[in-house]
Amino acid sequence: ASLATGPRQDNSIFYEIRTYDIKPSKMKEFVEMINKHFHLRTAHSELVGFWSAELGAMNKVVHVWKYENFAHRTAVRHALANDKDWQGKFISPALPLIEKQHNEVAYLVPWCQLGKPPKEGGVYEWVTFQMKPGGPALWGEAFRAAINAHINTGYTKLIGVFHTEYGLLNTVHVIWWNESPDHRAAGRHSAHEDARVVAAVRDSVRFLESQQNMLLIPLQCSPLK
């Protein structure tokens, strides 16, 4: 039982998280290409969000794609490989601008639905937690309590909580939305003084190996803005 992954969404929908490191001198050119040609990509499958890192990383973009199942993804990848416009107008000129690519497959945790910000114009915080081996059966309840404690402070909006299936296992990505970096900073300061948050986080960190965060700015093509 200690090695069980625990409950999961009862459908086959998953999300592919793709992270690209862009050559520092080519970031502006890469974003311009995204803005000009990315409609060719989104014609094939659903884009959840596309962001560039502002703090916590540099010259990095993150994009998330939704698939109905693995057969759906296979069909989409096949169609993209045969899409001459996509290959010629974007892939061929974009590849020399990219230093490194990384992808993961993740599911929304069973107690979370993908959310939307209350308005456009804010910023996103992407927090990655590396948990101890054992999956949600081991740390899921404590982790959920810590997330809910932050939600209950009211300073931030939860967008999604993803648990990896392919990639580094026992990884959880949490996406938050805030009105501004300053609004987020003030909310965090208040949360650190909230006894409920402190207690929930203290319980959850028993299962934590490491964590990392980025402040993300949505690109023009991103459905989540």
JSON list of C-alpha atoms in Angstrom, two decimals:
[
{"chain": "A", "resi": 1, "resn": "ALA", "atom": "CA", "xyz": [0.00, 0.00, 0.00]},
{"chain": "A", "resi": 2, "resn": "SER", "atom": "CA", "xyz": [2.87, 2.39, 0.71]},
{"chain": "A", "resi": 3, "resn": "LEU", "atom": "CA", "xyz": [3.90, 2.19, -2.95]},
{"chain": "A", "resi": 4, "resn": "ALA", "atom": "CA", "xyz": [0.40, 2.72, -4.38]},
{"chain": "A", "resi": 5, "resn": "THR", "atom": "CA", "xyz": [-0.14, 5.86, -6.41]},
{"chain": "A", "resi": 6, "resn": "GLY", "atom": "CA", "xyz": [-3.51, 6.57, -4.84]},
{"chain": "A", "resi": 7, "resn": "PRO", "atom": "CA", "xyz": [-6.70, 7.89, -6.45]},
{"chain": "A", "resi": 8, "resn": "ARG", "atom": "CA", "xyz": [-6.65, 9.48, -9.87]},
{"chain": "A", "resi": 9, "resn": "GLN", "atom": "CA", "xyz": [-9.10, 11.14, -12.21]},
{"chain": "A", "resi": 10, "resn": "ASP", "atom": "CA", "xyz": [-11.46, 8.51, -13.60]},
{"chain": "A", "resi": 11, "resn": "ASN", "atom": "CA", "xyz": [-11.02, 9.58, -17.21]},
{"chain": "A", "resi": 12, "resn": "SER", "atom": "CA", "xyz": [-8.18, 9.27, -19.73]},
{"chain": "A", "resi": 13, "resn": "ILE", "atom": "CA", "xyz": [-7.53, 13.00, -20.21]},
{"chain": "A", "resi": 14, "resn": "PHE", "atom": "CA", "xyz": [-3.93, 14.03, -19.61]},
{"chain": "A", "resi": 15, "resn": "TYR", "atom": "CA", "xyz": [-1.75, 17.08, -20.09]},
{"chain": "A", "resi": 16, "resn": "GLU", "atom": "CA", "xyz": [1.61, 17.35, -21.78]},
{"chain": "A", "resi": 17, "resn": "ILE", "atom": "CA", "xyz": [3.89, 19.94, -20.20]},
{"chain": "A", "resi": 18, "resn": "ARG", "atom": "CA", "xyz": [6.59, 21.13, -22.58]},
{"chain": "A", "resi": 19, "resn": "THR", "atom": "CA", "xyz": [9.48, 23.32, -21.41]},
{"chain": "A", "resi": 20, "resn": "TYR", "atom": "CA", "xyz": [11.91, 24.91, -23.86]},
{"chain": "A", "resi": 21, "resn": "ASP", "atom": "CA", "xyz": [15.13, 26.75, -23.08]},
{"chain": "A", "resi": 22, "resn": "ILE", "atom": "CA", "xyz": [15.67, 29.39, -25.76]},
{"chain": "A", "resi": 23, "resn": "LYS", "atom": "CA", "xyz": [19.05, 30.82, -26.77]},
{"chain": "A", "resi": 24, "resn": "PRO", "atom": "CA", "xyz": [19.35, 34.15, -24.90]},
{"chain": "A", "resi": 25, "resn": "SER", "atom": "CA", "xyz": [19.96, 36.18, -28.06]},
{"chain": "A", "resi": 26, "resn": "LYS", "atom": "CA", "xyz": [16.98, 34.55, -29.80]},
{"chain": "A", "resi": 27, "resn": "MET", "atom": "CA", "xyz": [14.20, 34.92, -27.23]},
{"chain": "A", "resi": 28, "resn": "LYS", "atom": "CA", "xyz": [12.61, 37.95, -28.88]},
{"chain": "A", "resi": 29, "resn": "GLU", "atom": "CA", "xyz": [12.71, 36.27, -32.29]},
{"chain": "A", "resi": 30, "resn": "PHE", "atom": "CA", "xyz": [11.20, 33.07, -30.88]},
{"chain": "A", "resi": 31, "resn": "VAL", "atom": "CA", "xyz": [8.28, 34.91, -29.26]},
{"chain": "A", "resi": 32, "resn": "GLU", "atom": "CA", "xyz": [7.62, 36.80, -32.48]},
{"chain": "A", "resi": 33, "resn": "MET", "atom": "CA", "xyz": [7.47, 33.50, -34.38]},
{"chain": "A", "resi": 34, "resn": "ILE", "atom": "CA", "xyz": [5.04, 32.11, -31.80]},
{"chain": "A", "resi": 35, "resn": "ASN", "atom": "CA", "xyz": [2.76, 35.11, -32.15]},
{"chain": "A", "resi": 36, "resn": "LYS", "atom": "CA", "xyz": [2.84, 34.91, -35.95]},
{"chain": "A", "resi": 37, "resn": "HIS", "atom": "CA", "xyz": [2.53, 31.19, -36.64]},
{"chain": "A", "resi": 38, "resn": "PHE", "atom": "CA", "xyz": [1.24, 29.35, -33.58]},
{"chain": "A", "resi": 39, "resn": "HIS", "atom": "CA", "xyz": [-2.30, 29.21, -34.92]},
{"chain": "A", "resi": 40, "resn": "LEU", "atom": "CA", "xyz": [-0.96, 26.46, -37.19]},
{"chain": "A", "resi": 41, "resn": "ARG", "atom": "CA", "xyz": [-0.22, 24.36, -34.10]},
{"chain": "A", "resi": 42, "resn": "THR", "atom": "CA", "xyz": [-3.41, 25.06, -32.17]},
{"chain": "A", "resi": 43, "resn": "ALA", "atom": "CA", "xyz": [-5.44, 23.96, -35.19]},
{"chain": "A", "resi": 44, "resn": "HIS", "atom": "CA", "xyz": [-4.44, 20.39, -34.29]},
{"chain": "A", "resi": 45, "resn": "SER", "atom": "CA", "xyz": [-5.08, 20.18, -30.52]},
{"chain": "A", "resi": 46, "resn": "GLU", "atom": "CA", "xyz": [-6.06, 22.20, -27.47]},
{"chain": "A", "resi": 47, "resn": "LEU", "atom": "CA", "xyz": [-3.52, 24.55, -25.93]},
{"chain": "A", "resi": 48, "resn": "VAL", "atom": "CA", "xyz": [-4.13, 25.21, -22.22]},
{"chain": "A", "resi": 49, "resn": "GLY", "atom": "CA", "xyz": [-1.51, 27.89, -21.68]},
{"chain": "A", "resi": 50, "resn": "PHE", "atom": "CA", "xyz": [1.76, 29.28, -23.03]},
{"chain": "A", "resi": 51, "resn": "TRP", "atom": "CA", "xyz": [4.04, 31.39, -20.86]},
{"chain": "A", "resi": 52, "resn": "SER", "atom": "CA", "xyz": [7.53, 32.86, -20.73]},
{"chain": "A", "resi": 53, "resn": "ALA", "atom": "CA", "xyz": [9.49, 32.89, -17.49]},
{"chain": "A", "resi": 54, "resn": "GLU", "atom": "CA", "xyz": [10.05, 36.29, -15.89]},
{"chain": "A", "resi": 55, "resn": "LEU", "atom": "CA", "xyz": [11.52, 35.27, -12.53]},
{"chain": "A", "resi": 56, "resn": "GLY", "atom": "CA", "xyz": [12.98, 31.98, -11.30]},
{"chain": "A", "resi": 57, "resn": "ALA", "atom": "CA", "xyz": [14.31, 31.14, -14.77]},
{"chain": "A", "resi": 58, "resn": "MET", "atom": "CA", "xyz": [15.45, 33.05, -17.85]},
{"chain": "A", "resi": 59, "resn": "ASN", "atom": "CA", "xyz": [14.90, 32.53, -21.57]},
{"chain": "A", "resi": 60, "resn": "LYS", "atom": "CA", "xyz": [12.46, 29.70, -20.86]},
{"chain": "A", "resi": 61, "resn": "VAL", "atom": "CA", "xyz": [8.94, 29.03, -22.12]},
{"chain": "A", "resi": 62, "resn": "VAL", "atom": "CA", "xyz": [6.36, 26.60, -20.77]},
{"chain": "A", "resi": 63, "resn": "HIS", "atom": "CA", "xyz": [3.31, 25.35, -22.64]},
{"chain": "A", "resi": 64, "resn": "VAL", "atom": "CA", "xyz": [0.62, 22.85, -21.66]},
{"chain": "A", "resi": 65, "resn": "TRP", "atom": "CA", "xyz": [-1.47, 20.74, -24.05]},
{"chain": "A", "resi": 66, "resn": "LYS", "atom": "CA", "xyz": [-4.61, 18.75, -23.35]},
{"chain": "A", "resi": 67, "resn": "TYR", "atom": "CA", "xyz": [-5.18, 15.28, -24.86]},
{"chain": "A", "resi": 68, "resn": "GLU", "atom": "CA", "xyz": [-8.15, 12.94, -24.60]},
{"chain": "A", "resi": 69, "resn": "ASN", "atom": "CA", "xyz": [-5.88, 9.89, -24.42]},
{"chain": "A", "resi": 70, "resn": "PHE", "atom": "CA", "xyz": [-2.57, 8.61, -25.76]},
{"chain": "A", "resi": 71, "resn": "ALA", "atom": "CA", "xyz": [-4.08, 7.60, -29.09]},
{"chain": "A", "resi": 72, "resn": "HIS", "atom": "CA", "xyz": [-5.25, 11.20, -29.53]},
{"chain": "A", "resi": 73, "resn": "ARG", "atom": "CA", "xyz": [-1.73, 12.49, -28.91]},
{"chain": "A", "resi": 74, "resn": "THR", "atom": "CA", "xyz": [-0.26, 9.98, -31.38]},
{"chain": "A", "resi": 75, "resn": "ALA", "atom": "CA", "xyz": [-2.72, 11.10, -34.06]},
{"chain": "A", "resi": 76, "resn": "VAL", "atom": "CA", "xyz": [-1.93, 14.77, -33.41]},
{"chain": "A", "resi": 77, "resn": "ARG", "atom": "CA", "xyz": [1.84, 14.19, -33.56]},
{"chain": "A", "resi": 78, "resn": "HIS", "atom": "CA", "xyz": [1.40, 12.30, -36.83]},
{"chain": "A", "resi": 79, "resn": "ALA", "atom": "CA", "xyz": [-0.70, 15.11, -38.30]},
{"chain": "A", "resi": 80, "resn": "LEU", "atom": "CA", "xyz": [1.87, 17.73, -37.24]},
{"chain": "A", "resi": 81, "resn": "ALA", "atom": "CA", "xyz": [4.69, 15.79, -38.87]},
{"chain": "A", "resi": 82, "resn": "ASN", "atom": "CA", "xyz": [2.73, 15.90, -42.13]},
{"chain": "A", "resi": 83, "resn": "ASP", "atom": "CA", "xyz": [1.61, 19.53, -41.87]},
{"chain": "A", "resi": 84, "resn": "LYS", "atom": "CA", "xyz": [3.84, 21.29, -44.41]},
{"chain": "A", "resi": 85, "resn": "ASP", "atom": "CA", "xyz": [2.85, 24.78, -43.23]},
{"chain": "A", "resi": 86, "resn": "TRP", "atom": "CA", "xyz": [3.66, 23.98, -39.60]},
{"chain": "A", "resi": 87, "resn": "GLN", "atom": "CA", "xyz": [6.93, 22.28, -40.47]},
{"chain": "A", "resi": 88, "resn": "GLY", "atom": "CA", "xyz": [8.06, 24.92, -42.94]},
{"chain": "A", "resi": 89, "resn": "LYS", "atom": "CA", "xyz": [6.88, 28.14, -41.34]},
{"chain": "A", "resi": 90, "resn": "PHE", "atom": "CA", "xyz": [7.59, 27.31, -37.70]},
{"chain": "A", "resi": 91, "resn": "ILE", "atom": "CA", "xyz": [9.50, 24.11, -36.92]},
{"chain": "A", "resi": 92, "resn": "SER", "atom": "CA", "xyz": [12.36, 24.53, -39.38]},
{"chain": "A", "resi": 93, "resn": "PRO", "atom": "CA", "xyz": [13.17, 28.16, -38.45]},
{"chain": "A", "resi": 94, "resn": "ALA", "atom": "CA", "xyz": [12.40, 27.69, -34.73]},
{"chain": "A", "resi": 95, "resn": "LEU", "atom": "CA", "xyz": [14.58, 24.68, -33.96]},
{"chain": "A", "resi": 96, "resn": "PRO", "atom": "CA", "xyz": [17.89, 26.59, -34.28]},
{"chain": "A", "resi": 97, "resn": "LEU", "atom": "CA", "xyz": [16.62, 29.04, -31.63]},
{"chain": "A", "resi": 98, "resn": "ILE", "atom": "CA", "xyz": [16.04, 26.32, -29.02]},
{"chain": "A", "resi": 99, "resn": "GLU", "atom": "CA", "xyz": [18.81, 25.09, -26.74]},
{"chain": "A", "resi": 100, "resn": "LYS", "atom": "CA", "xyz": [16.91, 22.36, -24.90]},
{"chain": "A", "resi": 101, "resn": "GLN", "atom": "CA", "xyz": [13.47, 20.74, -24.83]},
{"chain": "A", "resi": 102, "resn": "HIS", "atom": "CA", "xyz": [11.80, 18.78, -22.05]},
{"chain": "A", "resi": 103, "resn": "ASN", "atom": "CA", "xyz": [8.36, 17.24, -21.79]},
{"chain": "A", "resi": 104, "resn": "GLU", "atom": "CA", "xyz": [6.26, 15.54, -19.14]},
{"chain": "A", "resi": 105, "resn": "VAL", "atom": "CA", "xyz": [2.87, 13.86, -19.08]},
{"chain": "A", "resi": 106, "resn": "ALA", "atom": "CA", "xyz": [0.74, 14.72, -16.08]},
{"chain": "A", "resi": 107, "resn": "TYR", "atom": "CA", "xyz": [-2.81, 14.26, -14.80]},
{"chain": "A", "resi": 108, "resn": "LEU", "atom": "CA", "xyz": [-4.86, 16.73, -12.85]},
{"chain": "A", "resi": 109, "resn": "VAL", "atom": "CA", "xyz": [-5.12, 15.45, -9.29]},
{"chain": "A", "resi": 110, "resn": "PRO", "atom": "CA", "xyz": [-8.62, 14.02, -8.60]},
{"chain": "A", "resi": 111, "resn": "TRP", "atom": "CA", "xyz": [-9.65, 16.88, -6.31]},
{"chain": "A", "resi": 112, "resn": "CYS", "atom": "CA", "xyz": [-8.78, 19.66, -8.75]},
{"chain": "A", "resi": 113, "resn": "GLN", "atom": "CA", "xyz": [-10.43, 20.94, -11.90]},
{"chain": "A", "resi": 114, "resn": "LEU", "atom": "CA", "xyz": [-8.61, 23.23, -14.29]},
{"chain": "A", "resi": 115, "resn": "GLY", "atom": "CA", "xyz": [-9.48, 26.79, -13.35]},
{"chain": "A", "resi": 116, "resn": "LYS", "atom": "CA", "xyz": [-9.42, 30.18, -15.04]},
{"chain": "A", "resi": 117, "resn": "PRO", "atom": "CA", "xyz": [-8.31, 33.57, -13.70]},
{"chain": "A", "resi": 118, "resn": "PRO", "atom": "CA", "xyz": [-11.05, 36.02, -12.75]},
{"chain": "A", "resi": 119, "resn": "LYS", "atom": "CA", "xyz": [-9.68, 38.52, -15.28]},
{"chain": "A", "resi": 120, "resn": "GLU", "atom": "CA", "xyz": [-6.89, 39.00, -17.78]},
{"chain": "A", "resi": 121, "resn": "GLY", "atom": "CA", "xyz": [-3.70, 40.86, -17.10]},
{"chain": "A", "resi": 122, "resn": "GLY", "atom": "CA", "xyz": [-2.28, 39.07, -14.08]},
{"chain": "A", "resi": 123, "resn": "VAL", "atom": "CA", "xyz": [0.76, 36.85, -13.59]},
{"chain": "A", "resi": 124, "resn": "TYR", "atom": "CA", "xyz": [1.13, 33.12, -13.03]},
{"chain": "A", "resi": 125, "resn": "GLU", "atom": "CA", "xyz": [3.26, 31.33, -10.49]},
{"chain": "A", "resi": 126, "resn": "TRP", "atom": "CA", "xyz": [4.39, 27.85, -11.45]},
{"chain": "A", "resi": 127, "resn": "VAL", "atom": "CA", "xyz": [5.53, 25.86, -8.41]},
{"chain": "A", "resi": 128, "resn": "THR", "atom": "CA", "xyz": [7.13, 22.43, -8.77]},
{"chain": "A", "resi": 129, "resn": "PHE", "atom": "CA", "xyz": [7.22, 20.13, -5.76]},
{"chain": "A", "resi": 130, "resn": "GLN", "atom": "CA", "xyz": [9.37, 17.02, -5.73]},
{"chain": "A", "resi": 131, "resn": "MET", "atom": "CA", "xyz": [7.71, 14.71, -3.24]},
{"chain": "A", "resi": 132, "resn": "LYS", "atom": "CA", "xyz": [9.05, 11.59, -1.56]},
{"chain": "A", "resi": 133, "resn": "PRO", "atom": "CA", "xyz": [8.42, 8.31, -3.43]},
{"chain": "A", "resi": 134, "resn": "GLY", "atom": "CA", "xyz": [5.07, 6.72, -2.69]},
{"chain": "A", "resi": 135, "resn": "GLY", "atom": "CA", "xyz": [2.67, 8.85, -4.66]},
{"chain": "A", "resi": 136, "resn": "PRO", "atom": "CA", "xyz": [-0.52, 10.54, -3.45]},
{"chain": "A", "resi": 137, "resn": "ALA", "atom": "CA", "xyz": [-1.37, 7.52, -1.29]},
{"chain": "A", "resi": 138, "resn": "LEU", "atom": "CA", "xyz": [1.53, 8.64, 0.91]},
{"chain": "A", "resi": 139, "resn": "TRP", "atom": "CA", "xyz": [1.50, 12.44, 0.72]},
{"chain": "A", "resi": 140, "resn": "GLY", "atom": "CA", "xyz": [-1.70, 13.38, -1.13]},
{"chain": "A", "resi": 141, "resn": "GLU", "atom": "CA", "xyz": [-3.90, 14.25, 1.86]},
{"chain": "A", "resi": 142, "resn": "ALA", "atom": "CA", "xyz": [-1.29, 16.46, 3.52]},
{"chain": "A", "resi": 143, "resn": "PHE", "atom": "CA", "xyz": [-0.45, 18.15, 0.22]},
{"chain": "A", "resi": 144, "resn": "ARG", "atom": "CA", "xyz": [-4.10, 18.88, -0.49]},
{"chain": "A", "resi": 145, "resn": "ALA", "atom": "CA", "xyz": [-4.50, 20.42, 2.98]},
{"chain": "A", "resi": 146, "resn": "ALA", "atom": "CA", "xyz": [-1.53, 22.72, 2.34]},
{"chain": "A", "resi": 147, "resn": "ILE", "atom": "CA", "xyz": [-2.96, 23.84, -1.02]},
{"chain": "A", "resi": 148, "resn": "ASN", "atom": "CA", "xyz": [-6.40, 24.46, 0.50]},
{"chain": "A", "resi": 149, "resn": "ALA", "atom": "CA", "xyz": [-4.85, 26.48, 3.32]},
{"chain": "A", "resi": 150, "resn": "HIS", "atom": "CA", "xyz": [-3.35, 28.85, 0.76]},
{"chain": "A", "resi": 151, "resn": "ILE", "atom": "CA", "xyz": [-6.61, 29.02, -1.21]},
{"chain": "A", "resi": 152, "resn": "ASN", "atom": "CA", "xyz": [-8.50, 29.93, 1.95]},
{"chain": "A", "resi": 153, "resn": "THR", "atom": "CA", "xyz": [-6.35, 33.01, 2.52]},
{"chain": "A", "resi": 154, "resn": "GLY", "atom": "CA", "xyz": [-8.01, 34.47, -0.57]},
{"chain": "A", "resi": 155, "resn": "TYR", "atom": "CA", "xyz": [-4.96, 36.23, -1.96]},
{"chain": "A", "resi": 156, "resn": "THR", "atom": "CA", "xyz": [-4.36, 33.84, -4.84]},
{"chain": "A", "resi": 157, "resn": "LYS", "atom": "CA", "xyz": [-6.33, 31.84, -7.41]},
{"chain": "A", "resi": 158, "resn": "LEU", "atom": "CA", "xyz": [-5.60, 28.15, -8.02]},
{"chain": "A", "resi": 159, "resn": "ILE", "atom": "CA", "xyz": [-5.48, 27.24, -11.72]},
{"chain": "A", "resi": 160, "resn": "GLY", "atom": "CA", "xyz": [-4.39, 23.60, -11.57]},
{"chain": "A", "resi": 161, "resn": "VAL", "atom": "CA", "xyz": [-2.52, 20.85, -9.73]},
{"chain": "A", "resi": 162, "resn": "PHE", "atom": "CA", "xyz": [-0.78, 18.26, -11.92]},
{"chain": "A", "resi": 163, "resn": "HIS", "atom": "CA", "xyz": [0.87, 14.98, -10.90]},
{"chain": "A", "resi": 164, "resn": "THR", "atom": "CA", "xyz": [3.43, 13.50, -13.29]},
{"chain": "A", "resi": 165, "resn": "GLU", "atom": "CA", "xyz": [2.98, 10.18, -15.06]},
{"chain": "A", "resi": 166, "resn": "TYR", "atom": "CA", "xyz": [5.98, 10.44, -17.41]},
{"chain": "A", "resi": 167, "resn": "GLY", "atom": "CA", "xyz": [9.04, 12.46, -16.46]},
{"chain": "A", "resi": 168, "resn": "LEU", "atom": "CA", "xyz": [10.44, 12.76, -12.96]},
{"chain": "A", "resi": 169, "resn": "LEU", "atom": "CA", "xyz": [7.94, 10.82, -10.87]},
{"chain": "A", "resi": 170, "resn": "ASN", "atom": "CA", "xyz": [6.39, 12.07, -7.61]},
{"chain": "A", "resi": 171, "resn": "THR", "atom": "CA", "xyz": [6.51, 15.56, -9.08]},
{"chain": "A", "resi": 172, "resn": "VAL", "atom": "CA", "xyz": [3.58, 17.92, -8.58]},
{"chain": "A", "resi": 173, "resn": "HIS", "atom": "CA", "xyz": [3.18, 21.15, -10.55]},
{"chain": "A", "resi": 174, "resn": "VAL", "atom": "CA", "xyz": [0.87, 23.79, -9.10]},
{"chain": "A", "resi": 175, "resn": "ILE", "atom": "CA", "xyz": [-0.22, 26.83, -11.12]},
{"chain": "A", "resi": 176, "resn": "TRP", "atom": "CA", "xyz": [-1.44, 29.92, -9.28]},
{"chain": "A", "resi": 177, "resn": "TRP", "atom": "CA", "xyz": [-2.74, 33.23, -10.63]},
{"chain": "A", "resi": 178, "resn": "ASN", "atom": "CA", "xyz": [-2.20, 36.61, -8.97]},
{"chain": "A", "resi": 179, "resn": "GLU", "atom": "CA", "xyz": [-3.14, 40.13, -9.97]},
{"chain": "A", "resi": 180, "resn": "SER", "atom": "CA", "xyz": [0.50, 41.25, -9.89]},
{"chain": "A", "resi": 181, "resn": "PRO", "atom": "CA", "xyz": [3.87, 40.25, -8.42]},
{"chain": "A", "resi": 182, "resn": "ASP", "atom": "CA", "xyz": [3.35, 42.79, -5.63]},
{"chain": "A", "resi": 183, "resn": "HIS", "atom": "CA", "xyz": [-0.09, 41.41, -4.83]},
{"chain": "A", "resi": 184, "resn": "ARG", "atom": "CA", "xyz": [1.43, 37.94, -4.64]},
{"chain": "A", "resi": 185, "resn": "ALA", "atom": "CA", "xyz": [4.24, 39.17, -2.36]},
{"chain": "A", "resi": 186, "resn": "ALA", "atom": "CA", "xyz": [1.80, 40.82, 0.04]},
{"chain": "A", "resi": 187, "resn": "GLY", "atom": "CA", "xyz": [-0.39, 37.71, 0.10]},
{"chain": "A", "resi": 188, "resn": "ARG", "atom": "CA", "xyz": [2.54, 35.44, 0.79]},
{"chain": "A", "resi": 189, "resn": "HIS", "atom": "CA", "xyz": [3.62, 37.65, 3.67]},
{"chain": "A", "resi": 190, "resn": "SER", "atom": "CA", "xyz": [0.16, 37.39, 5.22]},
{"chain": "A", "resi": 191, "resn": "ALA", "atom": "CA", "xyz": [-0.01, 33.64, 4.62]},
{"chain": "A", "resi": 192, "resn": "HIS", "atom": "CA", "xyz": [3.26, 33.09, 6.47]},
{"chain": "A", "resi": 193, "resn": "GLU", "atom": "CA", "xyz": [1.66, 34.66, 9.53]},
{"chain": "A", "resi": 194, "resn": "ASP", "atom": "CA", "xyz": [-1.54, 32.59, 9.27]},
{"chain": "A", "resi": 195, "resn": "ALA", "atom": "CA", "xyz": [-1.48, 29.77, 11.81]},
{"chain": "A", "resi": 196, "resn": "ARG", "atom": "CA", "xyz": [-3.66, 27.54, 9.63]},
{"chain": "A", "resi": 197, "resn": "VAL", "atom": "CA", "xyz": [-1.26, 27.86, 6.69]},
{"chain": "A", "resi": 198, "resn": "VAL", "atom": "CA", "xyz": [1.79, 27.31, 8.88]},
{"chain": "A", "resi": 199, "resn": "ALA", "atom": "CA", "xyz": [0.31, 24.14, 10.39]},
{"chain": "A", "resi": 200, "resn": "ALA", "atom": "CA", "xyz": [-0.78, 22.69, 7.04]},
{"chain": "A", "resi": 201, "resn": "VAL", "atom": "CA", "xyz": [2.56, 23.42, 5.38]},
{"chain": "A", "resi": 202, "resn": "ARG", "atom": "CA", "xyz": [4.48, 21.97, 8.32]},
{"chain": "A", "resi": 203, "resn": "ASP", "atom": "CA", "xyz": [2.54, 18.73, 7.94]},
{"chain": "A", "resi": 204, "resn": "SER", "atom": "CA", "xyz": [3.05, 18.58, 4.17]},
{"chain": "A", "resi": 205, "resn": "VAL", "atom": "CA", "xyz": [6.80, 19.28, 4.12]},
{"chain": "A", "resi": 206, "resn": "ARG", "atom": "CA", "xyz": [7.40, 15.96, 5.89]},
{"chain": "A", "resi": 207, "resn": "PHE", "atom": "CA", "xyz": [6.99, 14.44, 2.44]},
{"chain": "A", "resi": 208, "resn": "LEU", "atom": "CA", "xyz": [8.83, 17.12, 0.46]},
{"chain": "A", "resi": 209, "resn": "GLU", "atom": "CA", "xyz": [12.21, 16.62, -1.20]},
{"chain": "A", "resi": 210, "resn": "SER", "atom": "CA", "xyz": [12.53, 20.00, -2.94]},
{"chain": "A", "resi": 211, "resn": "GLN", "atom": "CA", "xyz": [10.54, 22.78, -4.54]},
{"chain": "A", "resi": 212, "resn": "GLN", "atom": "CA", "xyz": [11.09, 25.42, -7.18]},
{"chain": "A", "resi": 213, "resn": "ASN", "atom": "CA", "xyz": [9.00, 28.23, -8.59]},
{"chain": "A", "resi": 214, "resn": "MET", "atom": "CA", "xyz": [8.80, 30.55, -11.57]},
{"chain": "A", "resi": 215, "resn": "LEU", "atom": "CA", "xyz": [6.86, 33.72, -12.24]},
{"chain": "A", "resi": 216, "resn": "LEU", "atom": "CA", "xyz": [5.32, 33.38, -15.70]},
{"chain": "A", "resi": 217, "resn": "ILE", "atom": "CA", "xyz": [3.90, 35.90, -18.17]},
{"chain": "A", "resi": 218, "resn": "PRO", "atom": "CA", "xyz": [1.32, 34.58, -20.66]},
{"chain": "A", "resi": 219, "resn": "LEU", "atom": "CA", "xyz": [2.11, 34.97, -24.35]},
{"chain": "A", "resi": 220, "resn": "GLN", "atom": "CA", "xyz": [-0.34, 36.43, -26.83]},
{"chain": "A", "resi": 221, "resn": "CYS", "atom": "CA", "xyz": [-1.46, 32.97, -28.00]},
{"chain": "A", "resi": 222, "resn": "SER", "atom": "CA", "xyz": [-2.16, 31.65, -24.50]},
{"chain": "A", "resi": 223, "resn": "PRO", "atom": "CA", "xyz": [-5.80, 30.84, -23.65]},
{"chain": "A", "resi": 224, "resn": "LEU", "atom": "CA", "xyz": [-4.88, 31.45, -20.02]},
{"chain": "A", "resi": 225, "resn": "LYS", "atom": "CA", "xyz": [-4.00, 35.16, -19.86]}
]
